[in-house]
Coordinates of C-alpha atoms and ligand atoms in Angstrom, one line a residue:
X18 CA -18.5 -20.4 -12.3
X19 CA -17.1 -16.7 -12.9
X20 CA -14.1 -17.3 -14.8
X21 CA -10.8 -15.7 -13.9
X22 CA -10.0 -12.2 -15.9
X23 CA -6.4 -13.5 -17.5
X24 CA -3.5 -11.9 -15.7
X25 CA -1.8 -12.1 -19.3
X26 CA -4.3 -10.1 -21.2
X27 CA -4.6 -7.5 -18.0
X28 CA -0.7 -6.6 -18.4
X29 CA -1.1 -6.4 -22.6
X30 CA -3.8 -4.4 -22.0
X31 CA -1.7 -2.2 -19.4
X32 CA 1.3 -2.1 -21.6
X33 CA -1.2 -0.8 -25.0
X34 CA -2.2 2.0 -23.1
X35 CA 1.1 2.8 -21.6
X36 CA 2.1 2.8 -25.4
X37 CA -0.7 4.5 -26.6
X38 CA -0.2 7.6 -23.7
X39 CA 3.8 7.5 -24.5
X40 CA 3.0 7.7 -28.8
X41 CA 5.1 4.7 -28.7
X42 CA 5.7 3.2 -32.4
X43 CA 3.9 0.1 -33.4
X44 CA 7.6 -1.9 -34.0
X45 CA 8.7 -1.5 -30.2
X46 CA 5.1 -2.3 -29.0
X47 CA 5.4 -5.1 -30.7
X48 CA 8.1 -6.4 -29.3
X49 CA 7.2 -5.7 -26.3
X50 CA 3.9 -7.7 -26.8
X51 CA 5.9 -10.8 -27.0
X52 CA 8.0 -13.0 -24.9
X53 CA 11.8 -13.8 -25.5
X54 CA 11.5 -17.3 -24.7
X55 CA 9.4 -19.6 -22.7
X56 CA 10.2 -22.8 -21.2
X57 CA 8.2 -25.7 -19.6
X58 CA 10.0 -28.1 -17.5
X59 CA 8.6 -31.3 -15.6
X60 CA 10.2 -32.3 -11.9
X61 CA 10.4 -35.9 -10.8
X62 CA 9.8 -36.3 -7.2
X63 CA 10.0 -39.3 -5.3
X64 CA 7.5 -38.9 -2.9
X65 CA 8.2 -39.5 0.9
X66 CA 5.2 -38.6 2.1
X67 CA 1.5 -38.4 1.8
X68 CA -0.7 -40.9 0.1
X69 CA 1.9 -41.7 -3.1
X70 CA 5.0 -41.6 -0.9
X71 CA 7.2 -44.1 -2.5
X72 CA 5.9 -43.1 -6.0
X73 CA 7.5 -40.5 -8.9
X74 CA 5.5 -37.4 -9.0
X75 CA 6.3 -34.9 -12.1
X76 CA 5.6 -31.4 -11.4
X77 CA 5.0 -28.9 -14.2
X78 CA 7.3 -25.4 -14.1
X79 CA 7.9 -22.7 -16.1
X80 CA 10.2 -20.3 -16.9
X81 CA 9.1 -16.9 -18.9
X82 CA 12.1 -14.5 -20.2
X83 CA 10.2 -11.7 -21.7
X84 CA 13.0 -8.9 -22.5
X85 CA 16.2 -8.2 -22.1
X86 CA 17.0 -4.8 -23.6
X87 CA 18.0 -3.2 -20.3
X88 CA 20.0 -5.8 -18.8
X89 CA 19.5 -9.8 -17.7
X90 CA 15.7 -11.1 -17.1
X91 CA 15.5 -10.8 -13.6
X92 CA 11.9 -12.3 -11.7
X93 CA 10.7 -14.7 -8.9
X94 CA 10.1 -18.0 -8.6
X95 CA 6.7 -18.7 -7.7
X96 CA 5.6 -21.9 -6.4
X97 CA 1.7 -22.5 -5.7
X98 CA -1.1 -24.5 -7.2
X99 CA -2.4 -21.8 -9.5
X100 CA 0.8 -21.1 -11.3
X101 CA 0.1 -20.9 -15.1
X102 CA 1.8 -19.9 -18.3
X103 CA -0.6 -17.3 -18.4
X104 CA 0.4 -16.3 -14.9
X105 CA 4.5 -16.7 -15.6
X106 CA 3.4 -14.5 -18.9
X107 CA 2.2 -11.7 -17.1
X108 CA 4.0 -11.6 -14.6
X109 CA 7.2 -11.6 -16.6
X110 CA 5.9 -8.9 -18.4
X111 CA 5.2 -6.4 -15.5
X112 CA 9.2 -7.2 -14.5
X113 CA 10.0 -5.8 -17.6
X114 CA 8.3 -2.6 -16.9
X115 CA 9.2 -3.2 -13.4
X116 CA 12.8 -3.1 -13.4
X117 CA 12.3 -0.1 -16.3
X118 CA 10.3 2.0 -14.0
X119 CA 12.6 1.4 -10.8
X120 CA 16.1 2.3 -13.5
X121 CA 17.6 -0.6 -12.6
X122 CA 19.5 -2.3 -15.9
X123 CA 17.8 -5.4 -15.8
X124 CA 15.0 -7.3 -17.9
X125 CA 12.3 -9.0 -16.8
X126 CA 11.6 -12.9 -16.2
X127 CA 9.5 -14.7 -14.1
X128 CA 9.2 -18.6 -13.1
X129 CA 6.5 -21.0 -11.2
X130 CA 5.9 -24.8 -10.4
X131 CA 2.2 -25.8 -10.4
X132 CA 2.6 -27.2 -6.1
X133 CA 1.2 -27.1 -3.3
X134 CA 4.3 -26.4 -1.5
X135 CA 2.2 -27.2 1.9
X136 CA 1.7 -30.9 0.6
X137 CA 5.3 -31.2 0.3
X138 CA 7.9 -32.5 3.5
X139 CA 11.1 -30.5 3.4
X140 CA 13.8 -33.1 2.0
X141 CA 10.6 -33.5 -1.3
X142 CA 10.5 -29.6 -1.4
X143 CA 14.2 -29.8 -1.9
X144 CA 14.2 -32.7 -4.6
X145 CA 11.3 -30.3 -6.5
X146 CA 13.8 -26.8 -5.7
X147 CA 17.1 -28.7 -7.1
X148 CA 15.2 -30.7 -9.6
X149 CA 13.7 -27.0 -11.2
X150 CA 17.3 -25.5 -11.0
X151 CA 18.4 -28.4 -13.1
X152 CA 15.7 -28.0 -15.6
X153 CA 16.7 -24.3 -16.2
X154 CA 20.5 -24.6 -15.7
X155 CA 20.9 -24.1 -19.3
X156 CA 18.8 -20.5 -19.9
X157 CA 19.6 -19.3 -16.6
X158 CA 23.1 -17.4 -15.5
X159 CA 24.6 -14.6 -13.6
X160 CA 24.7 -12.6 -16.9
X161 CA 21.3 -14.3 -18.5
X162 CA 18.6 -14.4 -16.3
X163 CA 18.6 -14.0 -12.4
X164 CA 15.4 -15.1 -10.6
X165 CA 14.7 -14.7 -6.3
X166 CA 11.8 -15.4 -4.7
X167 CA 8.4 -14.9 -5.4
X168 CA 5.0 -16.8 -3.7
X169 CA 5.9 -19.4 -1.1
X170 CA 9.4 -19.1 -2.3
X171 CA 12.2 -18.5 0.6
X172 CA 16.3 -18.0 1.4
X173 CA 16.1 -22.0 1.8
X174 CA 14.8 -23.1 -1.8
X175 CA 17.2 -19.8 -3.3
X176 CA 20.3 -21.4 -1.3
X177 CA 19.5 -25.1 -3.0
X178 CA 18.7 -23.7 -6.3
X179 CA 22.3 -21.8 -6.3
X180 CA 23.8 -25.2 -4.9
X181 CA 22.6 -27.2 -7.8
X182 CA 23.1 -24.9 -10.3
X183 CA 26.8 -24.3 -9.3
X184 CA 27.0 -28.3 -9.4
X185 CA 25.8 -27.8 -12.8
X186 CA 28.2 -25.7 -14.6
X187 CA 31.1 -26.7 -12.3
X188 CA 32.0 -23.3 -10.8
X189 CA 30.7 -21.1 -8.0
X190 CA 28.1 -18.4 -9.2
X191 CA 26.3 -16.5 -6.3
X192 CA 25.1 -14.0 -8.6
X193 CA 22.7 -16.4 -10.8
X194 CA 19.9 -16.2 -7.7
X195 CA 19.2 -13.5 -5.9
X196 CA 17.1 -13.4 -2.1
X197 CA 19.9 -16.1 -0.9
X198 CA 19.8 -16.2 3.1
X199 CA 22.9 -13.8 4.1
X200 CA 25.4 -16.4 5.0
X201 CA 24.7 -17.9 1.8
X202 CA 25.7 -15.0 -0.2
X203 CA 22.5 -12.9 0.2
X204 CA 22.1 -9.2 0.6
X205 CA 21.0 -7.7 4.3
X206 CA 17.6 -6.2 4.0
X207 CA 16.6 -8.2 1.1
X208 CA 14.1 -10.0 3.4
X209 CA 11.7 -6.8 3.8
X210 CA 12.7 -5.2 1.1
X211 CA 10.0 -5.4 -1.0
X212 CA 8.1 -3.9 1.7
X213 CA 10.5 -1.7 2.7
X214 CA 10.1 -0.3 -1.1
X215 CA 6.8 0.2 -0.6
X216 CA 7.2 1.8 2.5
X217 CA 9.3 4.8 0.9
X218 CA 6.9 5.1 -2.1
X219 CA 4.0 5.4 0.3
X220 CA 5.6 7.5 2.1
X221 CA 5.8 10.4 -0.4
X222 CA 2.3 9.7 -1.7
X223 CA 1.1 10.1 1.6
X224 CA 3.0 14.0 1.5
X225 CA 1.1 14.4 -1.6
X226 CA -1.7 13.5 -0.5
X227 CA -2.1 15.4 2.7
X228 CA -2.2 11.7 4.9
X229 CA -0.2 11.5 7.8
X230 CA 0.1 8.5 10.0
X231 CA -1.8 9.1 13.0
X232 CA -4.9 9.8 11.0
X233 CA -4.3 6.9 8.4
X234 CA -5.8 3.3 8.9
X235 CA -4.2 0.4 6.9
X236 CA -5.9 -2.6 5.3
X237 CA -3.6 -5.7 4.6
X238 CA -4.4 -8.4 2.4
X239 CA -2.0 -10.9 2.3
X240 CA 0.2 -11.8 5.1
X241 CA 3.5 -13.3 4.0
X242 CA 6.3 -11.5 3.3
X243 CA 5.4 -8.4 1.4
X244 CA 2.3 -8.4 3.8
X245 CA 3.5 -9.2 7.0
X246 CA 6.7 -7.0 7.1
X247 CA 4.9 -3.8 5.3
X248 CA 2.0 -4.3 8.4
X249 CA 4.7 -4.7 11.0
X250 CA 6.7 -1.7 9.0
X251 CA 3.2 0.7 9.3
X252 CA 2.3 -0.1 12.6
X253 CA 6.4 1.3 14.0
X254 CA 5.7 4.5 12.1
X255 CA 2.3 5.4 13.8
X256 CA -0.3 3.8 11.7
X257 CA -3.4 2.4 12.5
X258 CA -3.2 -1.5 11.0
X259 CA -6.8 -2.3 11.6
X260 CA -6.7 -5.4 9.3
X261 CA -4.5 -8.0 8.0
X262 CA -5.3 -11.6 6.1
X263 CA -3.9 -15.1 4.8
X264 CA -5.3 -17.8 2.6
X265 CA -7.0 -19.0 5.7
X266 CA -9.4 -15.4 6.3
X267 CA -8.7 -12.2 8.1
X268 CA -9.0 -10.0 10.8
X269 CA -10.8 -7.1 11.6
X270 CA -9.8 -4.4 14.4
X271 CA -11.3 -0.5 14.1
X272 CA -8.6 0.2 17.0
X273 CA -5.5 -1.3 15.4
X274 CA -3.5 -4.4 16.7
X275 CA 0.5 -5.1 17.0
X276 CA 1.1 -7.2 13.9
X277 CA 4.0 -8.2 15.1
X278 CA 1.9 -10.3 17.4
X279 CA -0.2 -11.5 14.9
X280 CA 2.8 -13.0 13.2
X281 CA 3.8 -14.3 16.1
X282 CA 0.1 -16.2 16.6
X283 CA 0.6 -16.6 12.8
X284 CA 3.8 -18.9 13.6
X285 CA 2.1 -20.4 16.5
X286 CA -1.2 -21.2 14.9
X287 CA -0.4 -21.0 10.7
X288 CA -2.8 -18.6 10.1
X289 CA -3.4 -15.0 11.4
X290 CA -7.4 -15.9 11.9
X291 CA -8.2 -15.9 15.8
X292 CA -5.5 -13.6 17.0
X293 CA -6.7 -11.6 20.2
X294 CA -10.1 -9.6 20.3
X295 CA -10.6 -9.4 16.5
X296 CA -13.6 -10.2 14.8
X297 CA -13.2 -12.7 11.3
X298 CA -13.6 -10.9 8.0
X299 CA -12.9 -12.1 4.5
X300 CA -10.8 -10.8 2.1
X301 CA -14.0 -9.9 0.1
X302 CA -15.0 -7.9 3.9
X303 CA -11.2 -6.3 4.0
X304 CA -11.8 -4.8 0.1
X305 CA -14.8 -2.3 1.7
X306 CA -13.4 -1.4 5.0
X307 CA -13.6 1.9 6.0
X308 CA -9.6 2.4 6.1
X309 CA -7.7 5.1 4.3
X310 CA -5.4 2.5 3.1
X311 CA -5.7 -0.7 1.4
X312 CA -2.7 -2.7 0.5
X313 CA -2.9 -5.8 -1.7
X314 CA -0.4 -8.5 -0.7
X315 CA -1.2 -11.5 -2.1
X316 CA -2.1 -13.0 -5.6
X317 CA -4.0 -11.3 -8.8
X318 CA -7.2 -10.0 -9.5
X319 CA -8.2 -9.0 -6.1
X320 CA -9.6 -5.8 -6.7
X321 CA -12.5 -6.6 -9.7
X322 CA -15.3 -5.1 -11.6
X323 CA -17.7 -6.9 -8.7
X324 CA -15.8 -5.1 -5.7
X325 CA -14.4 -2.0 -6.7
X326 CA -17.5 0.3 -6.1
X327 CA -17.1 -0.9 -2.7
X328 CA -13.5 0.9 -1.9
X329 CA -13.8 3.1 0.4
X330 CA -9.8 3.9 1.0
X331 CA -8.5 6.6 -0.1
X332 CA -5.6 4.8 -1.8
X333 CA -4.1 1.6 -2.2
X334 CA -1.2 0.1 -2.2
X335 CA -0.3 -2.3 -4.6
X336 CA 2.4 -4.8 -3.2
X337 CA 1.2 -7.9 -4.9
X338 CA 1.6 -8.1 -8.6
X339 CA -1.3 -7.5 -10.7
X340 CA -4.2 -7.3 -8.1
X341 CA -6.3 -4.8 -9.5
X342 CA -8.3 -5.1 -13.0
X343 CA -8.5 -2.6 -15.6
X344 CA -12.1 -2.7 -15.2
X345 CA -11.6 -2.7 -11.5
X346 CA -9.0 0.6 -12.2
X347 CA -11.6 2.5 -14.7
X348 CA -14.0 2.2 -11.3
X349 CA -11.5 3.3 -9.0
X350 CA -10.1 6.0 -11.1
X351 CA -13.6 7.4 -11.4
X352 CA -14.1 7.4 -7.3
X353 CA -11.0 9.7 -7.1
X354 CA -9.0 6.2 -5.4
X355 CA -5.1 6.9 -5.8
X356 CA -4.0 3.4 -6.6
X357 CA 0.2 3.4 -6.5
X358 CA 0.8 0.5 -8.9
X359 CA 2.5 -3.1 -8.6
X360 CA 5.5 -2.4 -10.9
X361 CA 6.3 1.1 -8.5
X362 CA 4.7 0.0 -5.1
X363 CA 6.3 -3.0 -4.8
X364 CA 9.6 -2.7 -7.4
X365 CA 11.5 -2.6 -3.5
X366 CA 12.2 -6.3 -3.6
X367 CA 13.5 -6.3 -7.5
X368 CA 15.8 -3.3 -6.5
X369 CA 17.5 -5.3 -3.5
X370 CA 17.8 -8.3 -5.4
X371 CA 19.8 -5.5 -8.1
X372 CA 21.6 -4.8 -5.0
X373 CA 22.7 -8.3 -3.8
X374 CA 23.6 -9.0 -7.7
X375 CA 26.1 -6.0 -7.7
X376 CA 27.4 -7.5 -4.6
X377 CA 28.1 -11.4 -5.3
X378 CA 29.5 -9.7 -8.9
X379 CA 32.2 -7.7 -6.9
X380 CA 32.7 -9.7 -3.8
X381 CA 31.4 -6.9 -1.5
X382 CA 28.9 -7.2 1.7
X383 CA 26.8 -3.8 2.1
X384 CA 25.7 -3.1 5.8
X385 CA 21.9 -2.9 6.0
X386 CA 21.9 1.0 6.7
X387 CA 23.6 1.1 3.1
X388 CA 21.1 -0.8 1.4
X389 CA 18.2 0.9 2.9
X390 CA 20.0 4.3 2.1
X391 CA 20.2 3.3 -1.7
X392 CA 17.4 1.8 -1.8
X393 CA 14.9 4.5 -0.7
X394 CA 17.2 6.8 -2.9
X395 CA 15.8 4.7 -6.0
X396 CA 12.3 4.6 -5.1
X397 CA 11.9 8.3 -4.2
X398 CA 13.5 8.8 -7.9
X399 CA 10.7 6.6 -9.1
X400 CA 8.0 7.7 -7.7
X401 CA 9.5 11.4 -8.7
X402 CA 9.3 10.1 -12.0
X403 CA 5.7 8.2 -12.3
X404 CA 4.0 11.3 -10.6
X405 CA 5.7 13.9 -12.9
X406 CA 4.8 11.7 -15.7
X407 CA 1.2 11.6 -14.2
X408 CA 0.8 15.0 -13.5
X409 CA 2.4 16.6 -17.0
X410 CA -0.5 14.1 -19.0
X411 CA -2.8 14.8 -16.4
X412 CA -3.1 9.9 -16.0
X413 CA -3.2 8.1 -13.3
X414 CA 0.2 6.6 -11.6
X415 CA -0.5 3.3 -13.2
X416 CA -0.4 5.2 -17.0
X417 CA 2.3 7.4 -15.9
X418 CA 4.7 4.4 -14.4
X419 CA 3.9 2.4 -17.5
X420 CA 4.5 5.7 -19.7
X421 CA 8.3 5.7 -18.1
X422 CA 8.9 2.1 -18.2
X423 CA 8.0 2.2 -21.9
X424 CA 10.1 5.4 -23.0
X425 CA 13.1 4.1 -21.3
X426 CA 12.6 0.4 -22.8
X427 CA 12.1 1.9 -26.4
X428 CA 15.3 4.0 -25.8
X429 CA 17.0 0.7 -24.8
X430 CA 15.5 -1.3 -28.0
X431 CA 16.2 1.4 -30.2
X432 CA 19.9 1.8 -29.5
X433 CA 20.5 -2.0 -30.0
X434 CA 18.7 -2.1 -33.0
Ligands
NAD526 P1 4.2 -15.2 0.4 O1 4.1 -16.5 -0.1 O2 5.3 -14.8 1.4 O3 2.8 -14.6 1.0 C1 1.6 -14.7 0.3 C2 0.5 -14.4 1.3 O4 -0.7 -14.3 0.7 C3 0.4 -15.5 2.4 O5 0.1 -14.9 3.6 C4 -0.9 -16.2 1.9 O6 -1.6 -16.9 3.0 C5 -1.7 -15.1 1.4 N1 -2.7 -15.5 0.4 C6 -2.7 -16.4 -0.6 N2 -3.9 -16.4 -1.2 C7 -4.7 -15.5 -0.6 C8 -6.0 -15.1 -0.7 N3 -6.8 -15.7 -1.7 N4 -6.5 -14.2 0.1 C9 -5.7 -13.7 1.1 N5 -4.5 -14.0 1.3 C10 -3.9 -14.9 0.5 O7 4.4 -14.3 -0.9 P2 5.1 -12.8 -1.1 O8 6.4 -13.0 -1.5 O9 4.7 -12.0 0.1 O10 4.3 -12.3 -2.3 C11 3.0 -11.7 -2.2 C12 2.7 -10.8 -3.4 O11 3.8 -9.8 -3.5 C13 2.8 -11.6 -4.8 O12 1.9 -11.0 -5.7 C14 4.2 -11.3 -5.2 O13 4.3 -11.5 -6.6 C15 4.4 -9.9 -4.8 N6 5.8 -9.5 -4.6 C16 6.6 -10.1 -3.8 C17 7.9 -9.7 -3.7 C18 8.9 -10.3 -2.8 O14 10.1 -9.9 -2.7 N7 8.6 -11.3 -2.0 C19 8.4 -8.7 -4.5 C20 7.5 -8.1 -5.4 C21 6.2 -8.5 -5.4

């Protein structure tokens, strides 16, 4: 069996380089190479369903606080069967440079439970969600560390998580979770926002690059919410979406499709294979279409050593967290592949979360026009900033994002030192 690159040693050996281009000193590297604080929690569940309905289950979480210089840790929740501490660790770890990169004065955090979610019926799915608040009620807070949503994480599970912490201390506190459904205290737009994000980055590389939407075809892997919405997103401005995918397999168009109907066949059917005239293609297939754009929507270490000679795309994307290898980046950096990274690409989602925090903090409710308005105000800033700091050290985005995160974290460590 090919054993899985870890995600943890992938973002250390992101963050050395990033250190190494920025002349960072050794003590803030350091640091930065270590976590805050980690915690491990088990969830009782009294199953109702499936084959030990009637019995306690304990579910394993985590939660991974990795630094805090700019502001409270801030990072999903992720809830899927391959969660690990490894995973929380890196993930966690890109926040940090995450919500560094995107000036937003936050830290970075990130959680998971080791589920299924799918195995789960709704009321157990809530037992888990209120069960996990509990567990963390005592190192989370509006002011210490404010997760949202992450994997097969939604506005439901946020709303129940806020419900039972609240219980907890005894006093309301909207601002401890943020991706909250909007009559629950959440922000408008926050549901494609990470995609909206993404949408405004790739929309000045695409100026830079010479790529306008007419003559630009779009891979998606992936096809929940960062997926589905930055398909559906594409396909309104003029591009060609020619493929899209789920855990289940994908689909394969060379003229386009609506993906707004292959959501709703998605709904219909619970996976996106089958929709219309498409033929079936794996994700492994999507990685070597001939597109111009490839976006990653769904877990890690997509994009590998074993694939990445086969990109043909002239960019990608990068909504998921962590889906491309360094070995996999050497490759693509060495075909002339623009790859727009995880902690810029996607840092849409972290921003409106920032957003909705600011707004349960002073009791306001921003129209969706003036989230959308700030929001593609910060990421034009930082994509500004990743390609100036790419160009003026002649690196790739991924060096030149990780060289700004790191400056303006060393500047935050150094004046609390
Ligand atoms: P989601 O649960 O809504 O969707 C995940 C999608 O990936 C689903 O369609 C699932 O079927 C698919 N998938 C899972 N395994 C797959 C595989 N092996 N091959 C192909 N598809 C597969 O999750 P999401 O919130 O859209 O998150 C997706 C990625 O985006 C994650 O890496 C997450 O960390 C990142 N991200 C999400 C947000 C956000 O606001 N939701 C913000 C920043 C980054």
């Amino acid at each position: 069996m090919v054993q899985q690159p870890s995600a943890f040693e992938n973002a250390l050996q992101q963050l050395r380089q990033a250190a190494t281009l920025a002349g960072l000193d050794q003590d803030t590297l350091t640091q930065l190479e270590h976590h805050d604080r980690i915690v491990e929690v088990a969830m009782p569940v009294r199953r109702t369903s499936g084959a030990n309905k009637g019995r306690v289950e304990v579910f394993t979480g985590y939660r991974a606080q990795h630094n805090n210089s700019r502001g409270p840790y801030k990072g999903g929740i992720r809830y899927h069967q391959q969660v690990s501490l490894d995973e929380v660790k890196a993930l966690s770890l890109w926040m940090t440079l995450k919500t560094a990169v995107a000036d937003i004065p936050m830290g970075g955090g990130k959680g998971g439970i080791i589920v299924d979610p799918k195995q789960l019926a709704v009321d157990e799915l809530e037992q888990l969600s209120r069960a996990y608040a509990r567990a963390v009620a005592d190192v989370i807070g509006v002011q210490k560390d404010v997760p949202a949503p992450d994997v097969n994480t939604t506005p439901q599970i946020m709303a129940w998580i806020r419900d039972e912490y609240e219980k907890y201390i005894g006093q309301p506190a909207p601002g401890v979770i943020t991706g909250k459904p909007v009559e629950a205290g959440g922000s408008e737009g926050r549901d494609v926002a990470t995609s909206e994000g993404a949408f405004y980055v790739w929309d000045q590389a695409a100026k830079k690059m010479g790529l306008v939407p007419a003559n630009t075809r779009v891979v998606v892997i992936g096809f929940g919410n960062a997926g589905s919405f930055l398909a559906i997103r594409m396909h309104e401005a003029g591009y060609k979406v020619v493929s899209v995918s789920d855990s289940r397999g994908g689909i394969y168009d060379p003229n386009g499709f609506d993906p707004s109907a292959v959501l709703e066949h998605k709904k219909k059917t619970g996976s996106v294979v089958g929709f219309g005239s498409s033929t079936s293609v794996t994700v492994e297939q999507q990685i070597s279409l001939e597109a111009e754009l490839l976006a990653p929507a769904a877990l890690e270490n997509q994009i590998t050593q074993s694939n990445a000679e086969s990109v043909q795309a002239k960019a990608i994307l990068e909504l998921a967290n962590g889906p491309t290898t360094p070995e996999a980046d050497q490759i693509l950096a060495g075909k002339g592949v623009t790859v727009i990274p995880d902690i810029l690409a996607n840092a849409g989602g972290v921003t409106t979360s920032y957003f909705e925090w600011v707004q349960n903090n002073s009791n306001q409710h921003w129209s969706r026009q003036d989230v959308f308005a700030k929001l593609q105000q910060k990421m034009t800033a930082a994509f500004d900033a990743v390609w100036d700091q790419s160009q003026k050290q002649s690196i790739t985005l991924r060096q030149g994002a990780g060289v700004v995160a790191v400056l303006r974290l060393a500047q935050a460590i150094k004046q609390r030192a």
